Coordinates of C-alpha atoms and ligand atoms in Angstrom, one line a residue:
M1 CA 63.3 143.0 117.6
G2 CA 65.3 139.9 115.6
A3 CA 63.7 136.3 114.3
T4 CA 63.6 134.9 117.0
L5 CA 62.9 135.4 120.5
F6 CA 66.6 135.9 121.4
G7 CA 67.6 138.0 117.8
D8 CA 68.6 136.5 115.0
W9 CA 70.1 132.9 116.1
M10 CA 68.4 129.6 114.7
A11 CA 70.1 126.6 113.9
R12 CA 72.2 126.4 111.1
I13 CA 73.3 123.9 109.8
N14 CA 77.3 122.0 109.1
K15 CA 78.9 123.8 106.2
N16 CA 81.2 122.2 105.6
Y17 CA 78.1 119.6 103.3
D18 CA 78.3 122.7 100.9
K19 CA 82.0 121.7 100.4
L20 CA 81.3 118.5 98.8
S21 CA 81.3 118.9 94.8
A22 CA 78.8 116.3 93.5
G23 CA 77.1 113.7 95.5
Y24 CA 77.9 110.7 96.1
L25 CA 79.6 108.4 93.3
F26 CA 77.3 105.8 93.6
P27 CA 73.5 107.4 93.8
E28 CA 75.2 109.4 90.6
I29 CA 75.4 106.2 88.4
A30 CA 72.3 105.5 89.5
K31 CA 71.0 108.0 89.0
R32 CA 72.5 108.3 85.1
T33 CA 71.3 104.1 84.4
K34 CA 68.0 104.8 85.7
A35 CA 68.1 107.7 83.1
F36 CA 68.9 105.4 80.8
V37 CA 66.8 102.4 81.1
E38 CA 63.2 105.4 80.8
K39 CA 64.6 105.5 77.4
N40 CA 65.2 103.0 76.8
P41 CA 62.4 100.7 77.8
G42 CA 62.9 96.6 77.4
V43 CA 66.6 96.8 76.7
E44 CA 68.5 94.8 78.8
V45 CA 71.3 96.4 80.9
L46 CA 74.0 94.2 82.2
R47 CA 75.6 96.2 85.8
L48 CA 79.1 95.6 86.9
G49 CA 78.9 99.0 88.5
I50 CA 79.1 99.6 92.0
G51 CA 81.2 96.0 93.8
N52 CA 77.4 94.4 95.5
T53 CA 78.0 91.0 95.6
T54 CA 74.9 88.6 93.8
E55 CA 75.5 84.8 95.0
P56 CA 73.6 82.9 97.5
L57 CA 75.1 83.0 101.5
T58 CA 76.7 79.6 101.8
P59 CA 75.6 77.0 104.0
A60 CA 77.0 77.0 107.5
V61 CA 76.5 81.0 106.9
I62 CA 72.5 80.6 106.0
N63 CA 72.6 78.0 108.8
A64 CA 73.9 79.7 111.9
L65 CA 72.2 83.3 110.9
H66 CA 68.8 80.8 111.3
F67 CA 70.3 79.6 114.8
G68 CA 70.8 83.8 115.7
V69 CA 66.9 84.0 115.2
D70 CA 65.9 80.6 116.1
K71 CA 67.5 81.7 119.6
L72 CA 66.0 85.0 119.5
A73 CA 63.1 83.0 119.8
D74 CA 63.5 81.9 123.5
V75 CA 63.3 82.5 126.3
R76 CA 65.7 80.7 127.6
T77 CA 68.4 82.0 125.2
Y78 CA 67.1 85.3 124.3
T79 CA 69.2 88.7 124.2
G80 CA 68.9 92.6 123.7
Y81 CA 71.7 94.2 123.9
G82 CA 74.4 92.8 123.4
D83 CA 78.3 94.6 123.7
E84 CA 78.9 97.4 122.2
Q85 CA 82.0 96.5 121.1
G86 CA 80.6 93.0 119.2
D87 CA 80.7 89.4 120.8
S88 CA 83.1 88.4 123.2
R89 CA 83.4 84.8 120.9
L90 CA 83.7 86.7 117.1
R91 CA 86.0 89.3 118.9
K92 CA 87.6 86.1 119.8
M93 CA 87.3 83.9 116.4
I94 CA 88.9 87.4 114.5
V95 CA 92.4 86.8 116.9
D96 CA 92.2 83.9 115.8
F97 CA 92.1 84.5 112.3
Y98 CA 94.7 86.2 112.3
A99 CA 96.9 84.6 115.0
K100 CA 96.9 82.7 111.7
R101 CA 99.1 84.4 109.2
G102 CA 100.9 85.3 112.9
V103 CA 99.7 88.4 114.0
S104 CA 98.8 88.7 117.9
L105 CA 96.1 90.6 118.8
E106 CA 93.8 91.3 121.5
V107 CA 90.1 90.9 122.2
D108 CA 90.0 94.8 123.5
E109 CA 91.5 95.9 120.2
V110 CA 89.0 94.1 118.2
F111 CA 85.2 96.3 117.6
V112 CA 83.1 94.9 115.0
S113 CA 80.5 96.8 113.6
D114 CA 77.8 97.1 111.3
G115 CA 80.6 97.2 108.0
A116 CA 83.9 98.3 106.7
K117 CA 81.8 102.1 104.9
P118 CA 79.8 103.5 108.2
D119 CA 84.1 102.4 110.2
S120 CA 86.5 103.9 106.9
A121 CA 83.8 106.8 107.6
N122 CA 83.5 107.2 111.4
I123 CA 87.5 106.6 112.5
Q124 CA 88.0 111.0 111.5
S125 CA 85.7 111.4 114.4
I126 CA 88.9 110.2 116.9
F127 CA 91.1 112.6 115.5
G128 CA 91.1 116.6 115.0
T129 CA 90.5 118.6 112.9
D130 CA 93.9 119.9 111.9
N131 CA 95.6 116.7 111.1
I132 CA 97.0 116.7 107.5
V133 CA 94.8 114.1 105.0
A134 CA 97.1 111.8 102.5
V135 CA 94.6 109.5 100.9
Q136 CA 95.9 107.3 97.6
D137 CA 94.4 109.4 93.6
P138 CA 91.8 107.2 92.7
A139 CA 90.6 106.6 95.9
Y140 CA 87.3 105.3 97.7
P141 CA 85.8 108.4 97.7
V142 CA 84.7 107.5 102.0
Y143 CA 87.3 108.6 103.0
V144 CA 87.6 112.1 101.0
D145 CA 83.7 113.3 101.3
T146 CA 84.3 112.1 105.3
N147 CA 86.5 114.3 106.1
V148 CA 85.9 117.1 103.6
I149 CA 82.1 117.1 106.1
G150 CA 84.2 116.6 109.0
G151 CA 86.9 119.9 108.5
R152 CA 89.4 119.2 107.4
T153 CA 89.9 120.0 104.1
G154 CA 88.5 123.9 102.2
T155 CA 86.8 124.1 99.7
A156 CA 86.2 122.0 96.0
N157 CA 88.9 123.3 93.4
G158 CA 88.1 120.8 90.1
S159 CA 88.2 117.2 91.5
T160 CA 90.9 118.2 94.5
Y161 CA 89.8 119.4 97.6
E162 CA 92.3 122.0 99.6
G163 CA 94.8 120.6 101.9
I164 CA 94.8 117.6 101.1
V165 CA 97.3 115.6 99.7
Y166 CA 96.5 113.2 96.5
M167 CA 99.4 110.3 96.0
R168 CA 98.6 109.4 92.5
C169 CA 98.5 106.4 92.0
D170 CA 99.5 105.6 87.7
E171 CA 101.0 103.2 85.1
S172 CA 104.5 105.3 86.6
N173 CA 104.2 103.9 89.6
G174 CA 102.4 100.3 89.6
F175 CA 99.1 101.6 90.8
F176 CA 101.1 102.3 94.6
P177 CA 102.2 105.6 95.5
D178 CA 105.6 106.8 97.1
V179 CA 105.1 108.1 100.7
P180 CA 104.2 111.9 101.2
K181 CA 107.0 114.1 100.5
Q182 CA 106.3 116.1 103.2
K183 CA 104.4 115.1 106.4
V184 CA 101.2 113.7 106.9
D185 CA 98.7 113.0 109.4
L186 CA 96.7 110.7 108.7
I187 CA 97.1 108.3 106.6
Y188 CA 94.8 106.7 103.8
L189 CA 96.2 103.1 102.2
C190 CA 93.7 100.2 100.2
S191 CA 94.7 97.0 99.9
P192 CA 93.8 94.7 97.6
N193 CA 92.9 98.2 96.0
N194 CA 89.4 100.1 95.5
P195 CA 88.7 101.4 92.4
T196 CA 92.3 99.9 90.8
G197 CA 92.4 95.9 91.9
A198 CA 96.1 96.8 92.6
V199 CA 97.4 95.0 95.8
A200 CA 100.6 96.1 98.1
T201 CA 103.8 94.4 98.7
K202 CA 105.3 93.9 102.1
D203 CA 107.9 96.5 101.0
Q204 CA 105.5 98.7 100.0
L205 CA 103.6 98.9 103.0
K206 CA 106.9 98.9 104.9
G207 CA 107.1 102.6 103.4
F208 CA 104.2 103.7 105.5
V209 CA 105.2 101.8 108.5
D210 CA 108.7 103.6 108.1
Y211 CA 107.2 106.7 107.6
A212 CA 104.6 107.3 109.6
R213 CA 106.7 105.7 112.9
A214 CA 109.2 108.1 112.0
N215 CA 106.3 110.5 111.7
K216 CA 103.6 109.5 114.9
A217 CA 100.9 110.1 111.8
V218 CA 98.0 107.1 112.0
I219 CA 97.4 105.0 108.9
I220 CA 94.2 104.4 108.6
F221 CA 93.8 100.8 106.3
D222 CA 91.1 99.7 104.3
S223 CA 91.5 96.0 103.9
A224 CA 87.7 95.0 103.2
Y225 CA 89.2 93.5 100.2
Y226 CA 91.7 91.4 102.2
S227 CA 89.6 87.5 100.9
F228 CA 90.6 88.0 96.9
I229 CA 93.5 87.8 98.1
S230 CA 95.3 84.0 96.6
D231 CA 99.0 84.9 95.9
P232 CA 101.0 83.5 99.0
S233 CA 103.8 86.6 99.2
L234 CA 101.4 90.0 99.3
P235 CA 100.4 90.7 102.6
R236 CA 96.5 90.5 103.8
S237 CA 96.7 92.4 106.5
I238 CA 98.7 95.5 107.4
Y239 CA 100.2 94.5 111.4
E240 CA 102.2 91.3 109.4
I241 CA 104.6 94.2 108.7
P242 CA 106.7 94.6 112.5
G243 CA 105.8 97.7 114.2
A244 CA 101.9 98.4 112.0
K245 CA 100.4 97.8 115.2
E246 CA 102.5 100.9 116.6
C247 CA 101.1 102.9 113.6
A248 CA 97.9 101.4 111.8
I249 CA 93.6 101.3 112.4
E250 CA 93.0 98.5 110.0
I251 CA 89.2 98.2 109.1
N252 CA 87.9 95.3 107.1
S253 CA 84.5 93.3 106.1
F254 CA 82.6 90.5 106.0
S255 CA 80.8 92.4 103.6
K256 CA 83.1 90.6 100.4
S257 CA 84.7 87.6 101.4
T258 CA 80.8 86.5 103.1
G259 CA 78.4 88.3 100.4
F260 CA 77.3 90.4 104.0
T261 CA 77.1 93.1 101.7
G262 CA 73.3 93.8 102.8
V263 CA 73.2 92.0 105.9
R264 CA 76.1 94.7 107.7
L265 CA 79.0 93.0 109.4
G266 CA 82.3 94.0 109.2
W267 CA 85.6 94.7 111.7
S268 CA 88.2 97.2 113.3
I269 CA 91.8 97.0 114.9
V270 CA 92.4 99.4 116.9
P271 CA 95.4 98.2 118.7
K272 CA 96.7 99.9 122.2
A273 CA 99.8 100.3 121.0
I274 CA 99.5 103.2 119.1
V275 CA 100.8 106.3 119.8
T276 CA 100.1 110.4 118.0
E277 CA 102.0 113.9 119.2
D278 CA 99.1 113.9 121.9
A279 CA 98.6 110.1 122.5
P280 CA 100.5 108.1 124.4
T281 CA 99.5 104.0 123.7
G282 CA 95.8 103.4 125.4
R283 CA 94.2 106.4 124.5
V284 CA 93.6 105.5 120.4
N285 CA 91.8 102.2 121.5
A286 CA 89.7 104.0 124.1
L287 CA 88.6 107.0 122.3
W288 CA 87.8 104.5 119.1
N289 CA 85.8 102.5 122.2
R290 CA 84.2 106.3 123.5
R291 CA 83.2 107.0 120.6
Q292 CA 81.2 103.1 119.9
T293 CA 80.0 102.6 122.7
T294 CA 78.1 106.2 122.9
M295 CA 77.3 106.3 118.7
F296 CA 76.7 102.3 117.8
N297 CA 74.9 100.0 120.0
G298 CA 76.6 96.7 117.9
A299 CA 76.3 94.8 115.5
S300 CA 72.7 92.7 115.3
N301 CA 72.8 89.3 117.6
I302 CA 71.9 86.9 114.7
V303 CA 74.7 89.1 111.9
Q304 CA 77.4 87.9 114.1
E305 CA 76.2 84.2 114.5
G306 CA 77.0 83.5 111.1
G307 CA 79.8 86.3 111.6
L308 CA 81.4 83.4 113.8
A309 CA 80.4 80.3 111.1
A310 CA 81.9 82.1 108.0
L311 CA 85.6 82.0 109.6
S312 CA 85.0 78.9 111.4
P313 CA 87.4 77.1 108.8
G314 CA 84.1 75.3 107.1
G315 CA 82.2 78.2 106.8
L316 CA 85.7 79.8 105.3
I317 CA 86.1 77.1 103.1
E318 CA 82.9 77.3 101.5
N319 CA 82.9 81.2 101.6
Q320 CA 86.3 80.7 99.2
K321 CA 84.4 79.1 96.2
I322 CA 82.3 81.7 96.3
I323 CA 85.2 83.8 96.1
D324 CA 86.7 81.9 93.7
Y325 CA 83.5 82.4 91.9
Y326 CA 84.7 86.1 91.9
M327 CA 87.4 85.9 90.7
E328 CA 86.2 83.7 87.3
N329 CA 85.1 86.2 86.8
A330 CA 86.9 88.9 86.9
R331 CA 89.4 86.5 84.9
I332 CA 86.5 86.4 81.8
I333 CA 86.5 90.2 82.0
R334 CA 90.0 90.9 82.0
D335 CA 90.5 88.2 78.9
G336 CA 87.7 89.7 77.3
L337 CA 88.4 93.5 77.3
K338 CA 91.7 92.3 76.8
A339 CA 90.8 91.2 73.2
K340 CA 88.7 94.6 72.4
G341 CA 92.5 96.5 72.9
F342 CA 92.4 97.5 76.2
T343 CA 95.3 98.1 78.7
V344 CA 93.5 96.6 81.7
Y345 CA 95.3 97.1 85.2
G346 CA 93.7 95.2 88.7
G347 CA 91.0 92.0 88.5
T348 CA 93.9 89.6 89.7
N349 CA 93.8 89.5 93.9
A350 CA 90.9 92.1 93.7
P351 CA 87.7 91.8 92.4
Y352 CA 87.8 94.9 90.5
L353 CA 89.5 95.8 87.1
W354 CA 90.7 99.3 85.8
V355 CA 90.6 99.7 82.6
K356 CA 91.5 102.9 80.7
T357 CA 89.4 104.5 78.1
K358 CA 90.1 104.6 74.4
N359 CA 91.1 107.3 72.2
G360 CA 91.6 110.0 75.4
M361 CA 87.8 110.6 76.1
S362 CA 86.8 110.7 79.6
S363 CA 85.3 108.3 81.6
W364 CA 82.3 110.0 82.3
D365 CA 82.0 110.2 78.6
F366 CA 82.7 107.0 77.9
F367 CA 80.9 105.4 80.9
D368 CA 78.0 106.7 79.3
K369 CA 79.4 106.1 75.4
I370 CA 79.7 101.7 77.1
L371 CA 75.5 102.7 78.7
N372 CA 74.9 103.8 74.6
E373 CA 75.9 101.4 72.9
A374 CA 76.5 97.6 74.9
H375 CA 74.3 98.8 77.6
V376 CA 77.0 97.8 80.3
V377 CA 77.0 100.5 84.0
T378 CA 80.9 100.6 84.6
T379 CA 81.7 103.4 88.0
P380 CA 83.7 106.4 86.0
G381 CA 87.7 106.0 87.4
S382 CA 86.7 109.9 87.4
G383 CA 84.6 109.6 90.6
F384 CA 87.4 108.6 92.4
G385 CA 89.9 111.6 93.0
P386 CA 91.5 113.2 89.7
A387 CA 94.5 110.4 89.0
G388 CA 92.0 107.9 88.3
E389 CA 90.6 110.3 85.0
G390 CA 90.9 108.8 81.6
Y391 CA 89.8 105.0 83.8
F392 CA 86.7 103.2 84.3
R393 CA 86.5 100.6 86.6
V394 CA 84.5 97.3 86.4
S395 CA 83.4 94.9 89.2
A396 CA 84.0 90.7 88.8
F397 CA 80.5 90.9 92.0
G398 CA 77.9 88.8 89.1
H399 CA 75.6 86.3 88.4
R400 CA 77.9 84.8 85.6
E401 CA 75.9 84.6 82.3
N402 CA 74.9 88.2 82.6
V403 CA 79.4 88.6 82.7
V404 CA 79.2 87.3 80.2
K405 CA 76.5 88.6 78.2
A406 CA 78.1 92.3 79.3
V407 CA 81.5 91.7 77.6
D408 CA 80.1 90.5 74.7
S409 CA 77.9 92.5 74.4
I410 CA 81.0 95.0 74.6
R411 CA 83.3 92.9 71.6
V412 CA 80.0 93.4 70.0
N413 CA 78.3 96.5 70.8
L414 CA 81.0 99.2 71.8
K415 CA 82.8 101.5 68.7
V416 CA 86.2 101.6 69.7
Ligands
MLT501 C1 82.2 99.7 95.3 O1 81.5 99.3 94.5 O2 83.1 100.5 95.4 C2 82.0 99.4 97.0 O3 80.7 98.1 96.1 C3 81.2 100.1 97.4 C4 80.7 99.7 99.7 O4 81.6 99.0 99.0 O5 80.2 100.9 99.8

């Protein structure tokens, strides 16, 4: 007789989780920081690690959120479930937002969500497990980890996974990769890039769009940091590249542009024109619609009021001031680190700075050194992939006085 009425069969877990080589990066940083704080009570720790917004929401957005709450207090304006794909007014506003950059989309190609992280994690679920995945290296860890969980990789091999194509981004290519030399199916690109702060040019994106169309591959383009681009020649959306609607899904966010990291709101564009080896036009869009209507009940109605205000002309002007504030932080960090003799990349059209460690130290050793000597939390580059080894990332999100204190502390206390 087995362990159950039906023999030895019992519930089983998704063993792909066992392949994940370590905990998720940011909880690991939080764990090390907590241990430092416990050992050093009273020491002020300055946090430039996770890209977490710190400045209050703008008046236009706050008023709209209040308005959203008040609507729920009155039987005449109360609403329960909304459309899983998002409030049609917000979807239309997103279409108009793209139209200003010459990109024409249809409302049913826009899917409002509770943020770019869930969308970039969930999008892989509409693609077959036999797809070959390519990522920029280094990359936002969600792309790789969710494909490991989804069963598209073998086991971890040091800091890489069998089956993933790592497109190296380093000083030699300006932190943007060449198109893969072999056939890949799903390509994750992030621009402005987390973590390197590099921004792809139109020509660079065109190379990938041409590759994807020629090979019926799909690009998953994460543009969560688009609002930090000030150089008008740089694309804010992949759809600024002709042909991209046939091969690219774009994931976007209100987190960093509007300060909604805790509020939660984002959107994805899944064009009907996308074709894959086995999906004619319309099918990929229909699959994402099916996924969202099955597994998601729509973003909060209150929060979507905030989103409408954020994309209004007045809301965009107000938000720009906060973006400028964070970018001034980036300038202060860049100048301070350069003065200390560091080699610094990024931070001009992106809120992240990508910095080389000193004396060939590893990313985690340098993370511990900065924490112990300067009491500043950064993010170790190797946490983003093998090509991140020997670098650390500094986030420009933070109160100005903390950023200034952190840079001063690195200048005075870090022994390099
Ligand atoms: C980061 O620090 O990389 C981001 O804040 C993480 C995220 O947006 O999920």
